[in-house]
XYZ file of C-alpha atoms in Angstrom:
370
model
C 96.381 54.074 30.861
C 94.539 56.932 28.141
C 92.570 59.722 29.355
C 91.648 63.213 28.044
C 91.262 66.300 29.963
C 90.753 70.200 29.419
C 93.993 71.978 29.555
C 92.465 74.652 32.488
C 91.101 71.294 34.419
C 94.453 69.671 34.178
C 96.567 72.954 34.780
C 94.904 73.698 37.760
C 95.259 70.311 39.230
C 98.865 70.193 38.362
C 99.220 73.848 40.005
C 97.641 72.380 42.955
C 99.958 69.371 43.676
C 103.310 69.840 42.194
C 104.700 72.480 44.544
C 104.674 69.693 47.035
C 107.729 68.470 44.434
C 111.231 69.469 45.652
C 113.350 70.392 42.693
C 116.501 68.353 43.845
C 115.441 64.834 44.983
C 117.685 61.654 45.765
C 114.728 59.521 45.414
C 113.923 59.868 41.890
C 110.209 58.735 41.744
C 109.655 61.473 44.454
C 110.138 64.197 41.711
C 106.903 62.624 39.722
C 103.418 62.565 40.327
C 101.218 59.983 40.425
C 98.492 60.042 37.469
C 95.522 57.551 38.254
C 92.697 57.021 35.804
C 89.359 55.380 36.712
C 86.123 56.051 36.385
C 84.870 59.453 34.771
C 88.113 60.825 37.036
C 91.728 61.188 37.398
C 93.800 61.683 40.370
C 97.015 63.541 40.841
C 99.358 62.764 43.746
C 102.455 64.359 44.952
C 104.747 63.659 48.004
C 107.965 64.273 49.594
C 107.052 61.502 52.058
C 106.295 64.332 54.890
C 103.546 65.755 53.284
C 100.874 64.615 49.974
C 98.138 66.448 47.989
C 95.664 64.262 46.342
C 93.448 66.396 43.493
C 90.678 64.760 41.215
C 89.570 66.187 38.463
C 87.058 64.978 35.730
C 88.301 63.127 32.406
C 87.423 61.064 29.559
C 88.570 57.620 30.870
C 89.536 55.670 27.494
C 91.534 53.370 30.002
C 92.239 52.887 33.096
C 95.770 52.644 34.901
C 98.360 54.636 36.379
C 101.618 56.181 35.923
C 104.123 58.427 37.063
C 105.126 61.229 35.461
C 107.282 64.189 36.036
C 106.149 67.017 38.189
C 107.265 70.044 37.273
C 108.197 69.129 33.409
C 104.500 68.111 32.909
C 103.293 71.244 34.709
C 105.624 73.968 32.180
C 104.220 71.695 29.272
C 100.581 72.389 29.975
C 101.046 75.960 31.331
C 102.694 76.491 27.900
C 99.818 74.972 26.091
C 96.944 76.986 24.326
C 93.813 77.699 26.078
C 91.112 75.929 25.473
C 92.895 73.292 24.011
C 92.153 69.121 24.652
C 95.184 66.878 26.175
C 95.561 63.318 26.084
C 97.767 61.561 28.773
C 98.958 58.225 27.686
C 100.787 55.659 28.697
C 102.591 53.760 26.551
C 104.776 51.333 28.395
C 106.148 51.329 32.031
C 108.648 53.932 31.978
C 107.507 56.554 29.295
C 103.815 58.451 28.536
C 102.466 60.484 25.557
C 101.072 64.087 26.081
C 98.828 65.313 23.146
C 97.332 68.311 22.272
C 96.399 69.499 18.887
C 99.564 69.387 16.718
C 102.118 69.120 19.943
C 103.104 66.142 20.952
C 105.501 65.287 24.045
C 106.952 61.853 25.016
C 108.056 61.970 28.773
C 110.116 59.734 30.830
C 108.178 58.026 33.116
C 108.420 55.470 36.261
C 106.103 52.534 37.491
C 103.229 53.621 39.694
C 104.377 50.659 41.905
C 107.333 52.593 42.789
C 105.400 55.597 44.067
C 105.118 55.723 48.072
C 101.775 55.735 49.656
C 101.322 58.413 52.594
C 98.255 57.114 54.093
C 96.615 58.631 56.604
C 95.832 55.862 59.096
C 93.320 55.990 61.897
C 92.186 59.428 63.206
C 91.203 60.517 66.884
C 89.751 63.802 65.983
C 87.451 64.820 62.977
C 85.969 68.396 62.770
C 84.782 70.953 59.986
C 85.846 74.843 59.852
C 84.949 77.013 57.562
C 87.169 77.807 54.927
C 87.207 81.288 55.591
C 87.994 81.047 59.426
C 90.885 78.568 58.634
C 91.955 80.868 56.197
C 92.223 83.891 58.527
C 93.554 81.739 61.402
C 96.352 80.797 58.737
C 96.744 84.600 57.554
C 97.273 85.861 61.361
C 99.886 83.788 62.479
C 101.998 81.830 59.797
C 104.435 85.224 59.528
C 105.334 84.636 62.737
C 106.396 80.920 62.238
C 110.068 81.097 62.709
C 112.284 79.470 60.085
C 115.440 78.729 62.467
C 115.760 74.870 61.552
C 117.598 74.004 65.130
C 114.347 75.125 67.207
C 112.564 72.900 64.547
C 109.395 72.916 67.035
C 108.652 76.255 66.293
C 108.869 75.724 62.295
C 104.982 75.212 62.297
C 101.577 76.798 63.627
C 100.914 75.083 66.790
C 96.830 74.357 67.486
C 95.456 73.286 70.276
C 92.142 73.555 72.483
C 92.037 75.716 75.756
C 89.250 75.054 78.011
C 90.487 78.057 80.120
C 87.091 80.296 80.358
C 85.738 79.142 77.189
C 86.351 76.361 75.065
C 88.326 77.458 72.324
C 90.440 76.524 69.285
C 93.922 78.369 69.494
C 96.367 78.688 66.668
C 99.780 80.209 67.720
C 103.114 80.997 66.066
C 106.213 82.530 67.256
C 109.881 83.048 66.314
C 111.265 84.170 69.774
C 110.805 87.971 67.761
C 107.225 88.282 67.729
C 104.110 85.847 68.704
C 100.817 85.724 67.233
C 97.874 83.962 68.651
C 94.219 83.510 66.982
C 91.405 81.547 68.834
C 87.912 81.030 67.860
C 85.119 79.082 69.502
C 85.829 75.244 69.540
C 84.180 73.043 66.627
C 82.479 69.964 67.233
C 84.846 66.837 67.468
C 87.747 69.096 68.416
C 87.436 68.869 72.537
C 90.518 67.045 74.053
C 92.204 66.677 70.576
C 95.995 66.476 71.089
C 98.566 69.645 70.781
C 99.640 69.723 66.873
C 102.689 71.403 65.277
C 101.613 71.951 61.548
C 104.809 71.988 59.441
C 105.246 75.681 58.112
C 105.467 73.869 54.243
C 102.227 72.326 54.523
C 100.618 75.778 55.793
C 101.962 76.961 52.670
C 100.360 74.250 50.444
C 97.010 74.056 52.592
C 96.701 78.010 51.900
C 96.871 77.990 48.201
C 94.018 75.638 48.182
C 92.171 77.355 50.540
C 90.894 79.778 47.146
C 89.257 77.155 45.468
C 85.204 78.757 46.710
C 84.534 75.579 48.816
C 82.287 76.588 51.911
C 84.139 74.332 54.298
C 87.173 71.723 55.216
C 87.027 68.430 56.652
C 90.003 67.880 59.231
C 91.040 64.722 60.452
C 94.057 64.340 62.837
C 96.236 62.385 65.449
C 99.359 62.399 67.143
C 101.397 62.158 64.567
C 99.259 63.198 61.139
C 96.680 65.258 59.816
C 94.535 65.263 56.868
C 92.320 68.425 55.440
C 89.689 67.768 52.597
C 88.938 70.371 50.411
C 86.307 70.006 47.778
C 88.285 67.948 44.923
C 91.682 68.053 47.041
C 93.268 65.995 50.079
C 96.027 67.218 51.871
C 98.115 64.708 54.446
C 101.056 65.353 56.389
C 103.265 64.266 59.027
C 102.817 66.741 62.412
C 106.290 68.215 63.809
C 107.250 65.792 66.573
C 108.259 67.894 69.081
C 106.208 69.689 72.348
C 105.789 73.474 71.611
C 106.945 76.116 74.530
C 104.693 77.280 76.977
C 103.843 81.042 75.115
C 101.837 81.915 77.867
C 104.727 82.866 79.716
C 105.908 85.433 77.205
C 102.769 87.428 76.626
C 102.305 90.021 79.443
C 99.215 90.192 81.715
C 99.943 93.372 83.541
C 101.420 95.986 81.145
C 99.592 99.005 82.584
C 101.000 101.660 79.938
C 98.266 101.984 77.142
C 98.807 103.718 73.760
C 95.807 103.854 71.422
C 96.489 105.044 67.977
C 95.277 105.259 64.495
C 96.248 101.651 62.807
C 96.932 102.559 59.322
C 98.152 106.130 60.349
C 101.086 104.084 62.130
C 101.647 101.595 59.784
C 102.073 104.295 57.115
C 104.376 106.092 59.586
C 106.719 103.313 60.853
C 107.000 102.217 56.734
C 108.050 105.588 55.872
C 110.545 106.324 58.783
C 112.005 102.768 58.403
C 113.175 103.551 54.987
C 116.633 104.869 56.235
C 116.856 101.592 58.654
C 119.672 99.446 58.713
C 118.905 96.608 56.694
C 120.288 94.056 59.477
C 118.670 95.477 62.518
C 116.202 97.571 60.927
C 115.743 99.148 64.487
C 112.829 102.013 64.697
C 112.918 103.746 68.284
C 109.473 104.720 69.816
C 109.142 107.461 72.607
C 106.072 108.266 74.348
C 104.548 110.966 76.144
C 101.437 112.220 76.898
C 99.258 112.389 73.483
C 102.194 111.935 71.444
C 104.287 109.006 69.881
C 107.373 110.112 68.054
C 109.153 107.528 65.457
C 112.526 107.625 65.089
C 114.854 106.065 62.972
C 119.126 106.853 63.170
C 121.194 105.069 60.469
C 124.764 106.284 60.156
C 125.324 104.918 57.115
C 121.704 106.807 55.245
C 120.670 109.199 57.857
C 117.999 110.252 60.471
C 114.230 110.215 59.797
C 111.566 111.357 62.548
C 107.762 111.433 62.602
C 104.990 112.604 65.566
C 101.482 110.844 65.707
C 99.060 112.493 68.099
C 97.859 109.421 70.032
C 95.577 108.406 72.975
C 98.308 108.097 75.823
C 98.167 109.217 79.382
C 101.307 107.410 81.248
C 105.013 107.905 81.992
C 107.231 108.712 79.389
C 108.925 105.901 77.419
C 111.657 104.937 74.810
C 111.337 101.782 73.572
C 112.944 100.089 70.328
C 111.502 97.002 67.454
C 112.577 95.853 64.563
C 110.480 97.573 61.762
C 109.961 94.530 59.727
C 108.956 93.028 62.617
C 106.373 95.545 63.888
C 105.182 95.777 60.426
C 103.975 92.450 59.766
C 101.801 93.014 63.133
C 100.384 96.177 62.245
C 99.856 94.513 58.516
C 97.634 91.822 60.327
C 95.429 94.589 62.047
C 91.709 94.496 60.749
C 90.266 97.412 63.285
C 90.687 101.225 63.037
C 92.458 101.437 66.108
C 95.207 99.536 67.718
C 96.433 99.135 71.306
C 99.676 98.621 72.802
C 100.028 97.816 76.073
C 103.550 98.371 77.456
C 105.857 97.710 80.676
C 108.998 98.824 81.065
C 111.303 99.635 77.426
C 112.671 95.793 77.783
C 109.749 93.717 78.367
C 107.382 92.311 75.688
C 104.715 94.314 74.261
C 101.148 93.299 73.915
C 99.233 94.280 70.787
C 95.532 94.005 70.356
C 93.427 94.777 67.382
C 90.625 96.974 68.234
C 88.639 95.368 65.474
C 89.440 91.640 66.062
C 88.942 90.395 70.073
C 90.016 86.672 69.303
C 93.650 87.876 68.025
C 96.414 88.781 69.848
C 100.337 90.115 69.363
C 103.323 89.985 71.362
C 106.477 91.954 70.295
C 109.741 92.111 71.927
C 111.623 94.931 72.111
C 115.367 95.597 71.062
C 118.202 98.101 72.027
C 118.207 101.240 69.851
């Protein structure tokens, strides 16, 4: 195998795929990427056995063939080469490749292509297309709430499913038990009756990186156990989390009557300012609600006290409620509209948060004792 490729093209492709490769692997070939040259292009494939990314790039193929190369090492080499250089990659034997650019030459240890695992997608039951901007938005609005607690593995991803309640919708949900985010869009053609699936956190992160490549749409194929995304010259194939997502609707309040409306940006800045003195562990912030006034307060015996008042639309019972300031900011930072609405019940009950500029998205915050 021998190919010549522009440095910028190679760097972009390697950057897209090498993120999948773990720094430490008990299986040596998983530290490598598969390089396959044929026709007028070269394919780069990386996998950790749960997710794989394949990226195609134009190249001059002097000799077709395939080999695996150490992913992070090759990426670091290409990253440090001068802009505008032509890079030659040549397989000299089954366990070695030469990388040349100008007067630079590197000889790297490799492994045979036959050792590289194949994470084929298999039969897919549902196929549909989404605008890249729509999928990116669904991910960005929910991924902050993905749980990192490994014992509740079924929460370690975004739950995609369809809803037939009032109108056919495609929904994305994430929760870690402290906050919940839900986005829904009109159901795309081909998604009807699709199984509810949980896309793992790592897949979500790698997919999000690829959604900035300028393509207009992404083709999605899925089954009960796998999902595939085709974005431009990239193909992401991933296993799904094998588990049952909990009935999240039980924690979304539907009868909270105490409505607070406040300017989104002002509240975000106020919470950020007041929480500066909060304890790093709990980061507790108290909200005191009175008619027309919201008082934000943090009391930290170790560092001090902070308080700030905001004029708001509130005409209900007086209420004190506490939140984790970080979780509250995570939600506030997602808002698109100029105004946000909080719907309260009692100080111990979940709070529904609605973005007045985004009717398709809701958030839930669990209170904490302060």
